[in-house]
Amino acid sequence: MKAKDLLEHVDFLDSFKRYGRVKRVVGLMIESQGPESSIGDVCFIHVGTKKKRKIQAEVVGFKDENVILMPYTSLHDISPGSLVETTMKPLEIKAGPGLIGKVVDSLGVPLDQSSLPKGLASVPTEQDPPNPLSRPPISEPIEVGVRMIDSLLTVGSGQRVGIFAGSGVGKSTLLGMIARNTTADLNVIGLIGERGREVREFIERDLGPEGLKRSIVVVATSDQPALMRIKGAYTATAIAEYFRDKGLNVMLMMDSVTRVAMAQREVGLAVGEPPTTKGYTPSVFAILSRLLERTGTNEFGSITGFYTVLVDGDDMNEPIADTVRGILDGHFVLDRDLANKGQYPAVNVLKSISRIMNNIVADEHVKAAERLRELLSTYINAEDLINIGAYKKGASPEIDEAILRYPQILNFLKQGTNEKVSINESVQALLQLVRKG
């Protein structure tokens, strides 16, 4: 850069620091008079008398020329007149190969209190989704190591899938199996709104040492402020985007997107948004679309997304489940009745779908999957008659075949949590099962 150009650049630099003062605190919301800032800017609130410290907060709105902020941590020690300093830029986190194997919080800080490795790049947590015309079509499957999924609900590299279930039906266990068994280059796992007890259990039991070696885990527990839970989802997505832009095929798993929506509802209500469907504010549905559209393929690599969705009372039509299902490229429904019968993974094949499968697998594979669905559906529809002895053998050849094949189908659908099956083995087992008889 020439000296003249450099001087002109310096003339445009803003060297002033801008400050404001806390005016009042209401619930989760901090209202301050100044500083001059924009939505999404990070600010520091100076607190404490003897021991000075800074509380990070974010600008989430404006009211009567005052700035509305929400903190990333607790509100303790904030008092009227506390100094508010703006950074004039949104939240950025560090990303790079040095993060692999680490567990970090929503701000990208390691939870084991170790220091970040050198050589990491700064990445904004909020980014625009890829241009639709720059997204290559999904053309090849990605192995997840779960026989039922690889054979009957084949997932494409860059596809986004929702895992819908009530509490305690095996979502975390299924995510752990996928993380350990997938052929993706890297896992990025966002644990959003989880109980603190469950975080270590997931890392040690479900993910395991082998899974952690090729994963980055982002944690925002349920006790943290709403903004930290939202940022946890954004941070996990931003890290996945960083590696996608380096040409990698990334597996992004988020548990759960429902808790992200609940956190955004808290923020929306705090800043005065009107509640709409079941108390969710309009911004909830806006951020869900934006967050989920950030994943998928781009010209460099791909992000295959698995998002768990909690459904109240196993109601698949509640607002968040319905919205997410409409955005994603498929959904897997975990059935409590199947879990109670001891079938794991408890995926209800008849209620689940992969919208990409027919485009990425051979016709023989598609026909075999459809045939197994037909047999399973026939048995389920006649199950009550079979159980009470009302069905007489020979009344329907289709039901007779379904009864004959059902034990084999059930054995095919079951898989141990530590059992790894390749996609080729899964497809061959499916073809062999369908061809019998």
Coordinates of N, CA, C and O in Angstrom, one line a residue, residues 87-151:
T87 N -17.5 -2.4 21.6 CA -16.4 -2.9 20.7 C -16.7 -2.5 19.2 O -15.8 -2.6 18.4
M88 N -17.9 -2.1 18.9 CA -18.3 -1.7 17.6 C -18.2 -2.9 16.6 O -18.2 -2.7 15.4
K89 N -18.2 -4.1 17.1 CA -18.2 -5.3 16.2 C -18.9 -6.5 16.8 O -19.0 -6.6 18.1
P90 N -19.5 -7.4 16.0 CA -20.2 -8.5 16.6 C -19.2 -9.6 17.2 O -18.0 -9.5 17.0
L91 N -19.8 -10.6 17.8 CA -19.0 -11.6 18.4 C -18.2 -12.4 17.4 O -18.7 -12.8 16.4
E92 N -16.9 -12.7 17.7 CA -16.1 -13.5 16.9 C -15.5 -14.6 17.8 O -15.2 -14.3 19.0
I93 N -15.3 -15.8 17.2 CA -14.6 -16.9 18.0 C -13.4 -17.4 17.2 O -13.2 -17.0 16.0
K94 N -12.6 -18.2 17.8 CA -11.4 -18.7 17.2 C -11.7 -20.1 16.6 O -12.4 -20.9 17.3
A95 N -11.3 -20.4 15.4 CA -11.5 -21.7 14.8 C -10.2 -22.1 14.1 O -9.4 -21.3 13.6
G96 N -10.0 -23.5 14.1 CA -8.8 -24.0 13.4 C -8.6 -25.4 13.8 O -9.3 -25.9 14.7
P97 N -7.6 -26.1 13.2 CA -7.4 -27.5 13.5 C -7.0 -27.8 15.0 O -7.2 -28.8 15.5
G98 N -6.4 -26.7 15.6 CA -6.0 -26.9 17.0 C -7.2 -27.1 18.0 O -7.0 -27.5 19.1
L99 N -8.5 -26.8 17.5 CA -9.6 -27.0 18.3 C -10.1 -28.5 18.4 O -10.9 -28.8 19.2
I100 N -9.6 -29.3 17.4 CA -10.1 -30.7 17.3 C -9.8 -31.4 18.6 O -8.6 -31.4 19.1
G101 N -10.8 -32.1 19.2 CA -10.6 -32.8 20.4 C -10.9 -32.0 21.6 O -10.8 -32.5 22.8
K102 N -11.3 -30.7 21.5 CA -11.5 -29.9 22.6 C -13.0 -29.7 22.8 O -13.8 -29.8 21.9
V103 N -13.4 -29.3 24.1 CA -14.7 -29.0 24.5 C -14.7 -27.5 24.9 O -14.0 -27.1 25.8
V104 N -15.5 -26.7 24.2 CA -15.5 -25.2 24.4 C -16.9 -24.7 24.7 O -17.9 -25.4 24.5
D105 N -17.0 -23.5 25.2 CA -18.3 -22.9 25.5 C -18.7 -22.1 24.3 O -18.1 -22.1 23.2
S106 N -19.8 -21.3 24.5 CA -20.4 -20.6 23.4 C -19.5 -19.5 22.8 O -19.7 -19.0 21.7
L107 N -18.5 -19.0 23.6 CA -17.6 -18.0 23.2 C -16.3 -18.6 22.7 O -15.4 -17.9 22.4
G108 N -16.3 -19.9 22.6 CA -15.1 -20.6 22.0 C -14.0 -20.8 23.1 O -12.8 -21.1 22.7
V109 N -14.3 -20.6 24.4 CA -13.3 -20.8 25.4 C -13.3 -22.2 25.9 O -14.4 -22.8 26.2
P110 N -12.1 -22.9 26.0 CA -12.1 -24.3 26.5 C -12.7 -24.5 27.9 O -12.4 -23.7 28.8
L111 N -13.5 -25.5 28.1 CA -14.2 -25.7 29.4 C -13.2 -26.2 30.4 O -13.5 -26.2 31.6
D112 N -12.1 -26.8 29.9 CA -11.1 -27.4 30.9 C -10.2 -26.3 31.4 O -9.2 -26.6 32.0
Q113 N -10.5 -25.0 31.0 CA -9.7 -23.9 31.5 C -8.3 -23.8 30.9 O -7.4 -23.1 31.4
S114 N -8.0 -24.6 29.9 CA -6.7 -24.5 29.2 C -6.7 -23.4 28.2 O -7.8 -22.8 27.9
S115 N -5.6 -23.0 27.8 CA -5.5 -21.9 26.8 C -5.7 -22.4 25.4 O -5.4 -23.5 25.1
L116 N -6.2 -21.5 24.5 CA -6.4 -21.9 23.2 C -5.0 -22.0 22.5 O -4.1 -21.3 22.7
P117 N -4.9 -23.0 21.6 CA -3.7 -23.2 20.8 C -3.4 -22.0 19.9 O -4.4 -21.3 19.5
K118 N -2.2 -21.8 19.5 CA -1.9 -20.8 18.5 C -2.2 -21.2 17.1 O -2.4 -22.3 16.8
G119 N -2.3 -20.1 16.3 CA -2.6 -20.4 14.9 C -4.1 -20.5 14.5 O -4.4 -20.9 13.4
L120 N -5.0 -20.1 15.4 CA -6.4 -20.1 15.1 C -6.8 -18.8 14.4 O -6.3 -17.8 14.6
A121 N -7.9 -19.0 13.6 CA -8.4 -17.8 12.9 C -9.6 -17.3 13.5 O -10.4 -18.0 14.2
S122 N -9.8 -15.9 13.4 CA -11.0 -15.3 14.0 C -12.2 -15.5 13.0 O -12.0 -15.2 11.8
V123 N -13.3 -15.9 13.5 CA -14.5 -16.2 12.7 C -15.7 -15.6 13.3 O -16.0 -15.8 14.5
P124 N -16.5 -14.8 12.5 CA -17.8 -14.3 13.1 C -18.8 -15.4 13.3 O -18.9 -16.3 12.5
T125 N -19.5 -15.3 14.4 CA -20.5 -16.4 14.7 C -21.7 -16.3 13.8 O -22.4 -17.3 13.6
E126 N -22.0 -15.1 13.3 CA -23.2 -15.0 12.5 C -22.8 -14.7 11.0 O -22.1 -13.7 10.8
Q127 N -23.1 -15.5 10.1 CA -22.8 -15.4 8.7 C -24.0 -15.7 7.8 O -25.0 -16.3 8.3
D128 N -23.9 -15.2 6.6 CA -25.0 -15.4 5.7 C -24.9 -16.9 5.1 O -23.9 -17.4 5.0
P129 N -26.1 -17.5 4.9 CA -26.1 -18.8 4.2 C -25.5 -18.7 2.8 O -25.5 -17.6 2.2
P130 N -25.0 -19.8 2.3 CA -24.4 -19.8 0.9 C -25.4 -19.4 -0.1 O -26.6 -19.6 0.1
N131 N -25.0 -18.7 -1.2 CA -25.9 -18.4 -2.3 C -26.5 -19.7 -2.8 O -25.8 -20.7 -3.1
P132 N -27.8 -19.7 -3.0 CA -28.4 -21.0 -3.5 C -27.8 -21.5 -4.8 O -27.7 -22.7 -5.1
L133 N -27.4 -20.5 -5.7 CA -26.8 -21.0 -7.0 C -25.4 -21.5 -6.9 O -24.8 -22.0 -7.8
S134 N -24.8 -21.3 -5.7 CA -23.4 -21.8 -5.5 C -23.4 -23.1 -4.8 O -22.3 -23.6 -4.5
R135 N -24.6 -23.6 -4.5 CA -24.6 -24.9 -3.7 C -24.6 -26.1 -4.8 O -25.6 -26.2 -5.5
P136 N -23.6 -26.9 -4.8 CA -23.6 -28.1 -5.7 C -24.7 -29.0 -5.2 O -25.0 -29.2 -4.0
P137 N -25.4 -29.7 -6.2 CA -26.4 -30.7 -5.8 C -25.8 -31.8 -5.0 O -24.6 -32.2 -5.2
I138 N -26.5 -32.4 -4.0 CA -26.1 -33.5 -3.2 C -26.1 -34.8 -4.1 O -27.1 -35.1 -4.7
S139 N -24.9 -35.4 -4.3 CA -24.8 -36.5 -5.3 C -24.3 -37.8 -4.7 O -24.3 -38.8 -5.4
E140 N -23.8 -37.8 -3.5 CA -23.3 -39.0 -3.0 C -23.7 -39.2 -1.5 O -23.8 -38.2 -0.8
P141 N -23.8 -40.5 -1.1 CA -24.2 -40.7 0.3 C -23.0 -40.6 1.2 O -21.9 -40.6 0.8
I142 N -23.4 -40.3 2.5 CA -22.3 -40.3 3.5 C -22.7 -41.4 4.6 O -23.8 -41.6 4.9
E143 N -21.7 -42.1 4.9 CA -21.9 -43.3 5.8 C -22.0 -42.8 7.3 O -21.2 -42.0 7.7
V144 N -23.1 -43.2 8.0 CA -23.2 -42.9 9.4 C -23.0 -44.1 10.3 O -23.0 -43.9 11.5
G145 N -22.9 -45.3 9.7 CA -22.5 -46.4 10.5 C -23.7 -47.0 11.3 O -23.5 -47.9 12.1
V146 N -24.9 -46.6 11.0 CA -26.1 -47.2 11.6 C -26.9 -47.9 10.5 O -27.3 -47.2 9.5
R147 N -27.0 -49.2 10.6 CA -27.6 -50.0 9.5 C -28.9 -49.5 9.0 O -29.2 -49.4 7.8
M148 N -29.8 -49.2 9.9 CA -31.2 -48.8 9.6 C -31.2 -47.5 8.7 O -31.9 -47.4 7.7
I149 N -30.3 -46.6 9.1 CA -30.3 -45.3 8.4 C -29.6 -45.4 7.1 O -30.1 -45.0 6.0
D150 N -28.4 -46.1 7.0 CA -27.7 -46.2 5.8 C -28.4 -47.0 4.7 O -28.2 -46.8 3.5
S151 N -29.3 -47.9 5.1 CA -30.0 -48.8 4.2 C -31.4 -48.2 3.8 O -31.8 -48.2 2.6

